[in-house]
Amino acid sequence: GLFVTDYFTRTPRKLSPFRSFASIELFHFHIPEDTVIAVWNLITFKEQGGTFGDQCPDRSITVYFRSGAPPVINPLHTHFPRDTAVPGSFALTLTWTLPNRTTGVFNVTSPLPGDWFLAAHLPKDEGKISVKGLYEECQYLFQPQLIVQRLVNIAVLYPGYASEQSMAPHNRSCLYKVFVPSYTWRVQVEVLRCRGAGGCPLWLRVRAKAPPLHNSTALDCREQAPCSLALDLPFWQHWYYVLVERHPGVPGTVSFQLTVQLTDCSSASVARPPFLPPSASMNMPHSFGSAGGLALADSPPPAGPNSTRQPSGAPAALPAGEQCWPVRPTLRNELDTFSVHFYIFFGPNVSVPPDRPAVFVINLLPVLDSGGVLNLELRLNVSSLCGENVTVFGCLNHEVPLTSGDNVSVTCATESLAGFLLSVNASASLSRLRIPYPQTGSWYLSLRSLCATEHGFEPCANVTAEVYLRAYLSPCIDDCGIYGQCKLLRTNNYLYAACECKAGWNGWGCTDNAEAFSYGFQLLSTLLLCLSNVMFVPPVAIAVRSHYLLEAAVYIFTMFFSTVSAAGGCARGWGGRGQLSPLLARTQFYHACDQPGIVVFCIMEYDVLQFCDFLGSLMSVWVTVIAMARLQPVVKQVLYLLGAMLLSMALQMDRHGLWNLLGPSLFALGIMAIAWTTRTIRRRHCYPPTWKRWAFYLCPGALIAAAAVLLYAFVETEENYFYIHSIWHLLIAGSVGFLLPPRAKASARLGPLPRRKGCGYQLCVNEQEELGLVDPAVASINSICTS
């Protein structure tokens, strides 16, 4: 045949260490129909400081592939929430072949058409907290490229027509396709009048959605006469591909006829038992029309020159014991993104008769609905069983319902189908099923009631079970619980949701507590971060006693937004999970809102609290160093105001940048150094003049501040954050207490102004008049003094 090659590529993205699904990079591709091979070229390269990262360590990169929806991955081997079905995906690990670049190839023969998703991430790191800008970080960039080769002009078979075909000696196979509409229950492919060397030297292979593979449903036509391959319960609204292969080593031309027969529910007598009225099988009023009147809208086209129509006759009857049942639709009600409820007409209570299944369809929109969680809930009304030992089984299948009439088994799988099983009975009246990232399209739920006997399950006699059915789409499983946050993520134009866990909890729904922080540890960490900020009280007291009132106000602001008092979030920890009074709630500040567990409370938005905490910390350093310079009051106030404005601007630009801390600190130290050098030169003596000031205040304060910076920059990790950051609070507050200069000495009382010598006049005003003790109207000039 004729092949066409298409190329697709995506922009390189920076990979992150795996913490949760929210930290992976997701790539979305679309594979066209009739694709015979898809090749992904996976390119990975390192960068460091805008150049190639030859010195960066080799870190393995894991890539996941899945068709129809994003892959549900679990690299940390955590536990999934209960009643969660985990769809499979394929994983590939890339290793480095060059110092700064590597490539990998992933081939898929005859891939399923439609949406394909790739997820990539780095291994989980040790949780080091690094200061942004301290050193050049190694970046690992990943770029997938897709090359597809597809066939064009594949011959289309029309059901009910026998087409004359021949296979030339140089051809090894011939490929055809036929469209299977809804309500088709059997596809039968036949090879007739086959003539070739040694009989019929052909293999017949059939596969849905994509060209057949070596392990597809196959039949050797040498052993079958006539060569007929039947598929029960085919996928609805899809193409089926028929591959006719020649046996190897068979010469000459092989001629044959190929025909496809579709068995559907177009006959009303087949669609329902004859004793039931038309509307009874649908459990609907008569105004909805006949339930059995489901017919195919498309009729076969006229016969072509190479086709012969088969003799007309009665439609093929279904095998004994199998029946077609109507499918009840559901009403889609969209509430929000990934928040959709599916309502059943004349529901939500569903009657399941003993002699037939009740079938429902849930339609998920293409691409849009695959980024959430499909939830299904069955609740049995025990009072409707009338004392019988009835079990209601539910089979959830994708793209075709599993509704054979003689199905008394408790499985939801056949040779070509695999579904999800739910069951409810008198002892377990509730059953749930959650499918993260479901494939889009039609999902069919078939409910069947069976009675338990000594020999297994059998059809019930005259018991109609009543089941409450609830189906809905949600962003995350149980909204990620109390130890997680459901995040709405986006990759290009594709939206999906994922949980981001905290307090050591893991898993798809933040339900795995293998590494979770205990409640006591959460309380201890909150207390450390709360009470460590009380260390700012001594610097505030020293500043007030030394008449540094503006500096004391800055320290109070910093302590206010960086702490939580014992009557605040810590009181919530002591009081358990109870409610706080409005008075206590007013004392919740930044670190009370920053906790990973349930000992958390926020008086305002987290971003505002964080900004105020960062601004207060930087302003504390700024005003302390400027105060140490002992500048004129006007100059000092101008620098305070200018520093506050510039620091606010810098924090708005980049809140976690290294230079936001070093920049103002170095600038203030430069001003202090200039002021101290000027005084040293003017006085011809080292400033500060006393050795006690250097030995007992400046040197200890500088050492404490340097130790705090080193801990903050090089020692802090996610595991020791509570301890190291609490020590950081203690050291910074302690250094301020040492470095803040003493109170300036009051200047001597000024005497009378000396008289200027020289020419001129001096106007002398009565002192009583100047103080407002004499009536200005009566006051007169005492004298005019001549120098």
PDB file of N, CA and C in Angstrom, residues 30-87:
ATOM      1  N   HIS A  30      -1.362  12.923  19.429  1.00  0.00           N
ATOM      2  CA  HIS A  30      -2.525  12.348  18.759  1.00  0.00           C
ATOM      3  C   HIS A  30      -2.033  11.511  17.587  1.00  0.00           C
ATOM      4  N   ILE A  31      -2.352  10.228  17.616  1.00  0.00           N
ATOM      5  CA  ILE A  31      -1.959   9.308  16.551  1.00  0.00           C
ATOM      6  C   ILE A  31      -3.133   9.148  15.589  1.00  0.00           C
ATOM      7  N   PRO A  32      -2.928   9.383  14.298  1.00  0.00           N
ATOM      8  CA  PRO A  32      -4.048   9.278  13.346  1.00  0.00           C
ATOM      9  C   PRO A  32      -4.441   7.820  13.114  1.00  0.00           C
ATOM     10  N   GLU A  33      -5.607   7.662  12.473  1.00  0.00           N
ATOM     11  CA  GLU A  33      -6.082   6.325  12.146  1.00  0.00           C
ATOM     12  C   GLU A  33      -5.201   5.703  11.063  1.00  0.00           C
ATOM     13  N   ASP A  34      -5.286   4.374  10.963  1.00  0.00           N
ATOM     14  CA  ASP A  34      -4.577   3.578   9.959  1.00  0.00           C
ATOM     15  C   ASP A  34      -3.063   3.661  10.130  1.00  0.00           C
ATOM     16  N   THR A  35      -2.603   3.953  11.344  1.00  0.00           N
ATOM     17  CA  THR A  35      -1.163   4.007  11.599  1.00  0.00           C
ATOM     18  C   THR A  35      -0.623   2.589  11.788  1.00  0.00           C
ATOM     19  N   VAL A  36       0.450   2.271  11.074  1.00  0.00           N
ATOM     20  CA  VAL A  36       1.035   0.936  11.171  1.00  0.00           C
ATOM     21  C   VAL A  36       2.231   0.901  12.102  1.00  0.00           C
ATOM     22  N   ILE A  37       2.875   2.054  12.329  1.00  0.00           N
ATOM     23  CA  ILE A  37       3.994   2.092  13.268  1.00  0.00           C
ATOM     24  C   ILE A  37       4.147   3.515  13.792  1.00  0.00           C
ATOM     25  N   ALA A  38       4.445   3.615  15.081  1.00  0.00           N
ATOM     26  CA  ALA A  38       4.705   4.893  15.742  1.00  0.00           C
ATOM     27  C   ALA A  38       6.038   4.781  16.466  1.00  0.00           C
ATOM     28  N   VAL A  39       6.896   5.770  16.253  1.00  0.00           N
ATOM     29  CA  VAL A  39       8.237   5.769  16.835  1.00  0.00           C
ATOM     30  C   VAL A  39       8.394   7.054  17.640  1.00  0.00           C
ATOM     31  N   TRP A  40       8.635   6.904  18.929  1.00  0.00           N
ATOM     32  CA  TRP A  40       8.931   8.065  19.774  1.00  0.00           C
ATOM     33  C   TRP A  40      10.444   8.180  19.942  1.00  0.00           C
ATOM     34  N   ASN A  41      10.955   9.331  19.589  1.00  0.00           N
ATOM     35  CA  ASN A  41      12.364   9.650  19.800  1.00  0.00           C
ATOM     36  C   ASN A  41      12.466  10.514  21.047  1.00  0.00           C
ATOM     37  N   LEU A  42      13.057   9.976  22.096  1.00  0.00           N
ATOM     38  CA  LEU A  42      13.098  10.630  23.404  1.00  0.00           C
ATOM     39  C   LEU A  42      14.474  11.257  23.595  1.00  0.00           C
ATOM     40  N   ILE A  43      14.531  12.581  23.606  1.00  0.00           N
ATOM     41  CA  ILE A  43      15.786  13.325  23.681  1.00  0.00           C
ATOM     42  C   ILE A  43      15.890  13.963  25.063  1.00  0.00           C
ATOM     43  N   THR A  44      17.021  13.760  25.718  1.00  0.00           N
ATOM     44  CA  THR A  44      17.277  14.332  27.032  1.00  0.00           C
ATOM     45  C   THR A  44      18.661  14.959  27.044  1.00  0.00           C
ATOM     46  N   PHE A  45      18.756  16.167  27.589  1.00  0.00           N
ATOM     47  CA  PHE A  45      20.059  16.827  27.680  1.00  0.00           C
ATOM     48  C   PHE A  45      20.124  17.641  28.953  1.00  0.00           C
ATOM     49  N   LYS A  46      21.365  17.924  29.381  1.00  0.00           N
ATOM     50  CA  LYS A  46      21.607  18.640  30.631  1.00  0.00           C
ATOM     51  C   LYS A  46      21.998  20.089  30.325  1.00  0.00           C
ATOM     52  N   GLU A  47      21.647  20.950  31.262  1.00  0.00           N
ATOM     53  CA  GLU A  47      22.047  22.346  31.196  1.00  0.00           C
ATOM     54  C   GLU A  47      22.437  22.816  32.584  1.00  0.00           C
ATOM     55  N   GLN A  48      23.441  23.719  32.614  1.00  0.00           N
ATOM     56  CA  GLN A  48      23.873  24.314  33.871  1.00  0.00           C
ATOM     57  C   GLN A  48      24.369  25.721  33.578  1.00  0.00           C
ATOM     58  N   GLY A  49      23.618  26.687  34.058  1.00  0.00           N
ATOM     59  CA  GLY A  49      23.999  28.071  33.837  1.00  0.00           C
ATOM     60  C   GLY A  49      23.954  28.501  32.388  1.00  0.00           C
ATOM     61  N   GLY A  50      23.011  27.949  31.617  1.00  0.00           N
ATOM     62  CA  GLY A  50      22.888  28.331  30.224  1.00  0.00           C
ATOM     63  C   GLY A  50      23.832  27.616  29.291  1.00  0.00           C
ATOM     64  N   THR A  51      24.661  26.708  29.787  1.00  0.00           N
ATOM     65  CA  THR A  51      25.590  25.947  28.954  1.00  0.00           C
ATOM     66  C   THR A  51      25.330  24.458  29.180  1.00  0.00           C
ATOM     67  N   PHE A  52      26.039  23.632  28.427  1.00  0.00           N
ATOM     68  CA  PHE A  52      25.900  22.188  28.581  1.00  0.00           C
ATOM     69  C   PHE A  52      26.405  21.758  29.951  1.00  0.00           C
ATOM     70  N   GLY A  53      25.632  20.925  30.609  1.00  0.00           N
ATOM     71  CA  GLY A  53      25.978  20.483  31.957  1.00  0.00           C
ATOM     72  C   GLY A  53      26.805  19.222  31.957  1.00  0.00           C
ATOM     73  N   ASP A  54      28.038  19.314  31.470  1.00  0.00           N
ATOM     74  CA  ASP A  54      28.902  18.131  31.444  1.00  0.00           C
ATOM     75  C   ASP A  54      29.241  17.632  32.844  1.00  0.00           C
ATOM     76  N   GLN A  55      29.242  18.531  33.819  1.00  0.00           N
ATOM     77  CA  GLN A  55      29.612  18.141  35.172  1.00  0.00           C
ATOM     78  C   GLN A  55      28.413  17.699  36.012  1.00  0.00           C
ATOM     79  N   CYS A  56      27.234  17.749  35.452  1.00  0.00           N
ATOM     80  CA  CYS A  56      26.045  17.346  36.203  1.00  0.00           C
ATOM     81  C   CYS A  56      26.015  15.825  36.351  1.00  0.00           C
ATOM     82  N   PRO A  57      25.549  15.330  37.464  1.00  0.00           N
ATOM     83  CA  PRO A  57      25.503  13.867  37.644  1.00  0.00           C
ATOM     84  C   PRO A  57      24.446  13.237  36.735  1.00  0.00           C
ATOM     85  N   ASP A  58      24.664  11.976  36.417  1.00  0.00           N
ATOM     86  CA  ASP A  58      23.708  11.224  35.594  1.00  0.00           C
ATOM     87  C   ASP A  58      22.551  10.760  36.472  1.00  0.00           C
ATOM     88  N   ARG A  59      21.358  11.202  36.131  1.00  0.00           N
ATOM     89  CA  ARG A  59      20.159  10.817  36.865  1.00  0.00           C
ATOM     90  C   ARG A  59      19.212  10.133  35.894  1.00  0.00           C
ATOM     91  N   SER A  60      18.754   8.954  36.267  1.00  0.00           N
ATOM     92  CA  SER A  60      17.884   8.187  35.375  1.00  0.00           C
ATOM     93  C   SER A  60      16.549   8.902  35.191  1.00  0.00           C
ATOM     94  N   ILE A  61      16.009   8.771  34.005  1.00  0.00           N
ATOM     95  CA  ILE A  61      14.746   9.416  33.641  1.00  0.00           C
ATOM     96  C   ILE A  61      13.754   8.321  33.274  1.00  0.00           C
ATOM     97  N   THR A  62      12.596   8.349  33.886  1.00  0.00           N
ATOM     98  CA  THR A  62      11.555   7.360  33.646  1.00  0.00           C
ATOM     99  C   THR A  62      10.446   7.995  32.824  1.00  0.00           C
ATOM    100  N   VAL A  63      10.048   7.292  31.763  1.00  0.00           N
ATOM    101  CA  VAL A  63       9.002   7.769  30.857  1.00  0.00           C
ATOM    102  C   VAL A  63       7.898   6.715  30.830  1.00  0.00           C
ATOM    103  N   TYR A  64       6.650   7.180  30.917  1.00  0.00           N
ATOM    104  CA  TYR A  64       5.476   6.305  30.911  1.00  0.00           C
ATOM    105  C   TYR A  64       4.633   6.619  29.680  1.00  0.00           C
ATOM    106  N   PHE A  65       4.044   5.570  29.089  1.00  0.00           N
ATOM    107  CA  PHE A  65       3.209   5.695  27.898  1.00  0.00           C
ATOM    108  C   PHE A  65       1.846   5.082  28.200  1.00  0.00           C
ATOM    109  N   ARG A  66       0.805   5.760  27.705  1.00  0.00           N
ATOM    110  CA  ARG A  66      -0.546   5.213  27.824  1.00  0.00           C
ATOM    111  C   ARG A  66      -1.423   5.792  26.723  1.00  0.00           C
ATOM    112  N   SER A  67      -2.318   4.963  26.216  1.00  0.00           N
ATOM    113  CA  SER A  67      -3.251   5.374  25.175  1.00  0.00           C
ATOM    114  C   SER A  67      -4.593   5.733  25.785  1.00  0.00           C
ATOM    115  N   GLY A  68      -5.159   6.854  25.335  1.00  0.00           N
ATOM    116  CA  GLY A  68      -6.500   7.240  25.739  1.00  0.00           C
ATOM    117  C   GLY A  68      -6.590   8.152  26.925  1.00  0.00           C
ATOM    118  N   ALA A  69      -5.630   8.135  27.837  1.00  0.00           N
ATOM    119  CA  ALA A  69      -5.680   8.945  29.053  1.00  0.00           C
ATOM    120  C   ALA A  69      -4.274   9.001  29.649  1.00  0.00           C
ATOM    121  N   PRO A  70      -4.003   9.948  30.542  1.00  0.00           N
ATOM    122  CA  PRO A  70      -2.684  10.012  31.183  1.00  0.00           C
ATOM    123  C   PRO A  70      -2.396   8.741  31.975  1.00  0.00           C
ATOM    124  N   PRO A  71      -1.142   8.352  32.054  1.00  0.00           N
ATOM    125  CA  PRO A  71      -0.802   7.138  32.818  1.00  0.00           C
ATOM    126  C   PRO A  71      -0.954   7.358  34.318  1.00  0.00           C
ATOM    127  N   VAL A  72      -1.432   6.341  34.991  1.00  0.00           N
ATOM    128  CA  VAL A  72      -1.540   6.350  36.450  1.00  0.00           C
ATOM    129  C   VAL A  72      -0.298   5.649  36.990  1.00  0.00           C
ATOM    130  N   ILE A  73       0.638   6.424  37.509  1.00  0.00           N
ATOM    131  CA  ILE A  73       1.951   5.879  37.863  1.00  0.00           C
ATOM    132  C   ILE A  73       2.092   5.828  39.377  1.00  0.00           C
ATOM    133  N   ASN A  74       2.988   4.960  39.819  1.00  0.00           N
ATOM    134  CA  ASN A  74       3.243   4.779  41.243  1.00  0.00           C
ATOM    135  C   ASN A  74       4.701   4.389  41.444  1.00  0.00           C
ATOM    136  N   PRO A  75       5.641   5.298  41.143  1.00  0.00           N
ATOM    137  CA  PRO A  75       7.059   4.928  41.259  1.00  0.00           C
ATOM    138  C   PRO A  75       7.528   4.720  42.691  1.00  0.00           C
ATOM    139  N   LEU A  76       6.823   5.275  43.665  1.00  0.00           N
ATOM    140  CA  LEU A  76       7.221   5.115  45.061  1.00  0.00           C
ATOM    141  C   LEU A  76       6.579   3.904  45.707  1.00  0.00           C
ATOM    142  N   HIS A  77       5.772   3.154  44.944  1.00  0.00           N
ATOM    143  CA  HIS A  77       5.122   1.933  45.428  1.00  0.00           C
ATOM    144  C   HIS A  77       4.281   2.211  46.681  1.00  0.00           C
ATOM    145  N   THR A  78       3.488   3.248  46.617  1.00  0.00           N
ATOM    146  CA  THR A  78       2.591   3.586  47.704  1.00  0.00           C
ATOM    147  C   THR A  78       1.250   2.880  47.513  1.00  0.00           C
ATOM    148  N   HIS A  79       0.426   2.934  48.545  1.00  0.00           N
ATOM    149  CA  HIS A  79      -0.877   2.284  48.514  1.00  0.00           C
ATOM    150  C   HIS A  79      -1.906   3.221  47.892  1.00  0.00           C
ATOM    151  N   PHE A  80      -2.727   2.661  47.008  1.00  0.00           N
ATOM    152  CA  PHE A  80      -3.823   3.420  46.437  1.00  0.00           C
ATOM    153  C   PHE A  80      -5.009   3.404  47.402  1.00  0.00           C
ATOM    154  N   PRO A  81      -5.899   4.385  47.298  1.00  0.00           N
ATOM    155  CA  PRO A  81      -7.105   4.360  48.142  1.00  0.00           C
ATOM    156  C   PRO A  81      -7.962   3.134  47.842  1.00  0.00           C
ATOM    157  N   ARG A  82      -8.812   2.818  48.773  1.00  0.00           N
ATOM    158  CA  ARG A  82      -9.688   1.660  48.598  1.00  0.00           C
ATOM    159  C   ARG A  82     -10.614   1.861  47.412  1.00  0.00           C
ATOM    160  N   ASP A  83     -10.990   0.732  46.805  1.00  0.00           N
ATOM    161  CA  ASP A  83     -11.947   0.708  45.694  1.00  0.00           C
ATOM    162  C   ASP A  83     -11.445   1.493  44.491  1.00  0.00           C
ATOM    163  N   THR A  84     -10.127   1.529  44.301  1.00  0.00           N
ATOM    164  CA  THR A  84      -9.543   2.248  43.173  1.00  0.00           C
ATOM    165  C   THR A  84      -8.995   1.249  42.170  1.00  0.00           C
ATOM    166  N   ALA A  85      -9.415   1.385  40.930  1.00  0.00           N
ATOM    167  CA  ALA A  85      -8.903   0.554  39.842  1.00  0.00           C
ATOM    168  C   ALA A  85      -7.728   1.270  39.195  1.00  0.00           C
ATOM    169  N   VAL A  86      -6.627   0.573  39.060  1.00  0.00           N
ATOM    170  CA  VAL A  86      -5.401   1.173  38.529  1.00  0.00           C
ATOM    171  C   VAL A  86      -5.187   0.682  37.111  1.00  0.00           C
ATOM    172  N   PRO A  87      -5.386   1.535  36.104  1.00  0.00           N
ATOM    173  CA  PRO A  87      -5.126   1.102  34.721  1.00  0.00           C
ATOM    174  C   PRO A  87      -3.645   0.955  34.470  1.00  0.00           C
TER     175      PRO A  87
END
